[in-house]
Short mmCIF file of C-alpha atoms in Angstrom, two decimals:
data_model
loop_
_atom_site.label_atom_id
_atom_site.label_comp_id
_atom_site.label_asym_id
_atom_site.label_seq_id
_atom_site.Cartn_x
_atom_site.Cartn_y
_atom_site.Cartn_z
CA MET A 15 16.68 20.37 -16.05
CA HIS A 16 16.91 17.28 -13.88
CA GLN A 17 17.32 19.58 -10.89
CA PHE A 18 14.27 21.51 -12.02
CA ILE A 19 12.26 18.30 -11.89
CA VAL A 20 13.55 17.59 -8.36
CA ASP A 21 12.75 21.13 -7.12
CA HIS A 22 9.18 21.27 -8.47
CA ASP A 23 6.41 19.03 -7.04
CA GLU A 24 4.26 19.22 -10.17
CA TYR A 25 6.72 17.03 -12.08
CA ASP A 26 7.14 13.25 -11.80
CA ALA A 27 10.06 12.54 -14.14
CA SER A 28 11.57 13.28 -17.51
CA ARG A 29 12.31 10.31 -19.71
CA LEU A 30 15.05 10.29 -22.34
CA LEU A 31 13.57 8.35 -25.28
CA TYR A 32 16.20 8.84 -27.97
CA ASN A 33 19.73 10.27 -28.05
CA GLN A 34 21.72 10.84 -31.23
CA ARG A 35 25.31 12.22 -31.22
CA TYR A 36 26.57 13.88 -34.41
CA GLU A 37 29.80 15.43 -33.23
CA THR A 38 31.84 15.22 -30.04
CA ASP A 39 29.80 18.08 -28.55
CA GLU A 40 26.60 18.01 -30.65
CA TYR A 41 23.48 15.99 -29.79
CA ALA A 42 19.79 15.72 -30.65
CA VAL A 43 17.59 14.22 -27.97
CA LEU A 44 13.90 13.47 -27.37
CA PHE A 45 12.36 13.64 -23.90
CA TYR A 46 8.97 12.85 -22.49
CA VAL A 47 8.29 15.16 -19.51
CA ASP A 48 5.51 14.34 -17.00
CA GLY A 49 4.33 17.73 -15.78
CA PRO A 50 3.03 21.16 -16.98
CA ARG A 51 4.66 22.73 -19.97
CA GLU A 52 4.82 26.42 -19.13
CA PRO A 53 7.12 26.47 -16.02
CA TYR A 54 9.51 24.01 -17.60
CA GLU A 55 9.71 25.85 -20.90
CA SER A 56 10.33 29.16 -19.16
CA THR A 57 13.34 27.73 -17.31
CA PHE A 58 14.51 25.68 -20.27
CA GLU A 59 14.76 28.80 -22.48
CA GLU A 60 17.52 30.08 -20.22
CA VAL A 61 19.83 27.09 -21.04
CA SER A 62 22.50 28.69 -23.25
CA SER A 63 23.75 25.49 -24.89
CA VAL A 64 20.43 24.77 -26.68
CA PHE A 65 20.75 25.31 -30.39
CA ASP A 66 17.18 24.53 -31.17
CA TYR A 67 14.18 22.90 -29.48
CA GLU A 68 10.43 22.17 -29.90
CA LEU A 69 7.80 21.13 -27.43
CA ALA A 70 4.76 19.01 -28.39
CA PRO A 71 2.04 19.04 -25.64
CA CYS A 72 0.01 15.94 -24.91
CA ARG A 73 -3.62 15.98 -23.79
CA ASP A 74 -2.75 15.56 -20.13
CA GLU A 75 -0.13 17.48 -18.10
CA SER A 76 2.85 16.23 -20.10
CA PHE A 77 4.73 16.95 -23.26
CA TYR A 78 7.45 15.73 -25.64
CA LEU A 79 10.66 17.84 -25.84
CA TYR A 80 13.00 17.69 -28.88
CA VAL A 81 16.37 19.35 -28.25
CA HIS A 82 19.33 20.06 -30.52
CA VAL A 83 22.19 20.96 -28.23
CA ARG A 84 25.88 21.94 -28.70
CA GLU A 85 27.85 21.69 -25.53
CA PRO A 86 31.01 19.87 -24.43
CA LEU A 87 30.29 17.24 -21.74
CA THR A 88 31.55 17.95 -18.26
CA ASP A 89 34.02 15.42 -16.83
CA SER A 90 31.28 14.13 -14.52
CA VAL A 91 28.66 13.65 -17.31
CA ARG A 92 31.24 12.24 -19.69
CA MET A 93 32.36 9.57 -17.11
CA TYR A 94 28.74 8.65 -16.50
CA ALA A 95 28.04 8.38 -20.25
CA THR A 96 31.14 6.35 -21.00
CA ALA A 97 30.42 4.00 -18.15
CA PHE A 98 27.53 2.58 -20.22
CA GLU A 99 29.50 2.40 -23.46
CA GLN A 100 30.98 -1.00 -22.55
CA PRO A 101 31.48 -3.33 -25.54
CA GLY A 102 28.38 -5.47 -25.92
CA LEU A 103 26.20 -3.42 -23.59
CA ILE A 104 22.85 -1.93 -24.78
CA VAL A 105 21.04 0.63 -22.67
CA ILE A 106 17.20 0.22 -23.13
CA PRO A 107 15.31 3.51 -23.37
CA PRO A 108 13.70 5.32 -21.70
CA LEU A 109 16.27 6.64 -19.11
CA GLU A 110 14.28 8.15 -16.28
CA TYR A 111 15.41 11.31 -14.55
CA ARG A 112 13.19 11.03 -11.50
CA SER A 113 11.87 13.68 -9.07
CA ASP A 114 13.76 12.09 -6.24
CA GLY A 115 17.09 12.97 -7.89
CA THR A 116 17.94 9.52 -9.10
CA ILE A 117 18.41 8.21 -12.70
CA ARG A 118 16.86 4.84 -13.53
CA LEU A 119 17.93 2.81 -16.56
CA ARG A 120 17.84 -0.77 -17.87
CA ALA A 121 20.68 -2.45 -19.83
CA ILE A 122 21.22 -5.84 -21.38
CA GLY A 123 24.55 -7.51 -22.33
CA PRO A 124 27.23 -9.77 -21.09
CA ASP A 125 27.70 -10.13 -17.33
CA ASP A 126 31.21 -8.61 -17.44
CA ALA A 127 30.01 -5.58 -19.38
CA ILE A 128 27.16 -4.90 -16.97
CA GLN A 129 29.64 -5.30 -13.99
CA ALA A 130 32.12 -2.96 -15.60
CA ALA A 131 29.39 -0.35 -16.20
CA VAL A 132 28.28 -0.47 -12.57
CA GLU A 133 31.83 -0.18 -11.21
CA ASP A 134 32.72 2.71 -13.59
CA ALA A 135 29.53 4.60 -12.72
CA ALA A 136 30.05 4.01 -9.03
CA GLU A 137 33.25 6.03 -9.15
CA ARG A 138 31.14 9.23 -9.43
CA MET A 139 27.68 8.45 -7.96
CA HIS A 140 25.88 5.84 -5.77
CA VAL A 141 24.74 2.96 -7.84
CA GLU A 142 22.00 0.46 -6.83
CA VAL A 143 21.24 -2.66 -8.89
CA GLN A 144 17.51 -3.30 -8.43
CA SER A 145 17.22 -6.57 -10.32
CA VAL A 146 19.21 -8.92 -12.61
CA GLY A 147 17.65 -11.54 -14.86
CA ASP A 148 16.57 -12.58 -18.30
CA TYR A 149 15.33 -9.77 -20.56
CA ARG A 150 11.50 -9.83 -20.91
CA ALA A 151 10.53 -7.46 -23.59
CA GLY A 152 6.94 -8.56 -24.14
CA ARG A 153 5.22 -7.65 -27.41
CA ILE A 154 6.59 -4.68 -29.37
CA ASP A 155 3.09 -3.17 -29.69
CA ALA A 156 0.13 -4.40 -27.63
CA ARG A 157 -2.21 -2.76 -30.20
CA ALA A 158 -1.33 -5.63 -32.61
CA ASP A 159 -3.49 -7.98 -30.50
CA LEU A 160 -6.49 -5.62 -30.47
CA THR A 161 -9.25 -6.00 -33.07
CA GLN A 162 -10.09 -2.87 -35.05
CA ARG A 163 -13.35 -2.52 -33.13
CA GLN A 164 -11.60 -2.81 -29.75
CA TYR A 165 -9.07 -0.19 -30.73
CA GLU A 166 -11.81 2.05 -31.94
CA ALA A 167 -13.65 1.68 -28.62
CA VAL A 168 -10.53 2.57 -26.64
CA SER A 169 -9.92 5.58 -28.82
CA VAL A 170 -13.37 6.92 -28.33
CA ALA A 171 -13.29 6.27 -24.63
CA VAL A 172 -10.00 8.21 -24.27
CA ASP A 173 -11.24 11.07 -26.47
CA CYS A 174 -14.55 11.64 -24.61
CA GLY A 175 -12.95 11.49 -21.14
CA TYR A 176 -14.02 8.07 -19.95
CA TYR A 177 -10.57 7.33 -18.52
CA HIS A 178 -10.09 10.77 -16.91
CA ALA A 179 -9.74 10.76 -13.13
CA THR A 180 -13.04 12.66 -12.89
CA ARG A 181 -14.70 10.19 -15.27
CA ASP A 182 -15.98 12.97 -17.64
CA ALA A 183 -17.92 10.49 -19.76
CA SER A 184 -20.03 7.44 -19.01
CA LEU A 185 -20.13 4.08 -20.69
CA GLU A 186 -23.34 5.16 -22.31
CA ASP A 187 -21.50 8.13 -23.85
CA VAL A 188 -18.93 5.75 -25.32
CA ALA A 189 -21.71 3.51 -26.64
CA ASP A 190 -23.46 6.41 -28.30
CA ARG A 191 -20.18 7.38 -30.12
CA LEU A 192 -19.71 3.74 -31.24
CA ASP A 193 -23.37 3.37 -32.16
CA CYS A 194 -23.83 0.23 -30.06
CA SER A 195 -25.32 -0.84 -26.70
CA SER A 196 -23.62 0.00 -23.47
CA GLY A 197 -23.12 -3.71 -22.83
CA THR A 198 -21.27 -4.10 -26.07
CA ALA A 199 -19.11 -1.04 -25.45
CA GLY A 200 -18.26 -2.33 -21.97
CA GLU A 201 -17.25 -5.69 -23.38
CA LEU A 202 -15.05 -4.14 -26.03
CA LEU A 203 -13.27 -2.00 -23.46
CA ARG A 204 -12.79 -4.94 -21.06
CA ARG A 205 -11.30 -7.14 -23.74
CA ALA A 206 -9.01 -4.37 -24.93
CA GLU A 207 -7.93 -3.60 -21.37
CA ARG A 208 -7.24 -7.25 -20.66
CA THR A 209 -5.04 -7.57 -23.77
CA VAL A 210 -3.04 -4.44 -22.98
CA MET A 211 -2.62 -5.21 -19.25
CA GLN A 212 -1.43 -8.79 -20.08
CA ALA A 213 1.10 -7.42 -22.56
CA LEU A 214 2.33 -4.98 -19.86
CA VAL A 215 2.78 -7.73 -17.27
CA ASP A 216 4.45 -10.04 -19.85
CA GLY A 217 7.02 -7.33 -20.35
CA GLY A 218 8.25 -7.69 -16.77
CA PRO A 219 8.82 -5.02 -14.15
CA PHE A 220 10.32 -1.59 -15.04
#
C-alpha cells in the first residue's frame, strides 16, 4: 500500500501510529492515511494477508485504518524491522510512508544503538540521517494549556468551517455560536492558536 500512495497524487502519506505483534506472523496496526478513502479501500481489499480491517473517516480527505494481518515477513521487510530493534533503541511514532517513496522515522537511544540501526538498515536501502540531537518532546497534549472557553471556541470554529481553505464561516458566525461578540471570539481563537503553535514549535522539527 506504500506503493499505492506513491502512484496516486491524491495521497500525501500514510502514518503508522501503533503496531502490535502477537505471533511471529500476526500483527495489528493502526494507520492514519492522508487522502480519499474510496480508491485506497478498493485496492486494500485485494490484499490477501489481511485478516480483518476497519476504516474510520475523518471530516477532511483522510481516515484511520485498523488492520489485523497474518503474513510472514519477507526477508527484506524483516531485515528493515530488526534493524530498529537494537537494545535500548525506541522508535517514536508515527512512521511516515511518504508519497515520494521514502520512509521517515524518529528514534531515541544510545549513540551506538542508533549507529547500529543505521548501518543495518543501509544494507538493504539508502539511509539519510536528517538530524541528530537532544529529544524535544514538547507537551504531551497542547489542549492542557487551553482554557475551557478557548477550547470551546476552537471546537466551534472547526465545526462551522472557519478553518476550511474556503473559509466557509466568518468570525461573526463563530461568535454567534459562542453567544459573544466577534471581538471576544477572535481573541479566544488567537490565544488558543498561540498556545497550540508554541507547543508545536517547542516540540522541535519533525
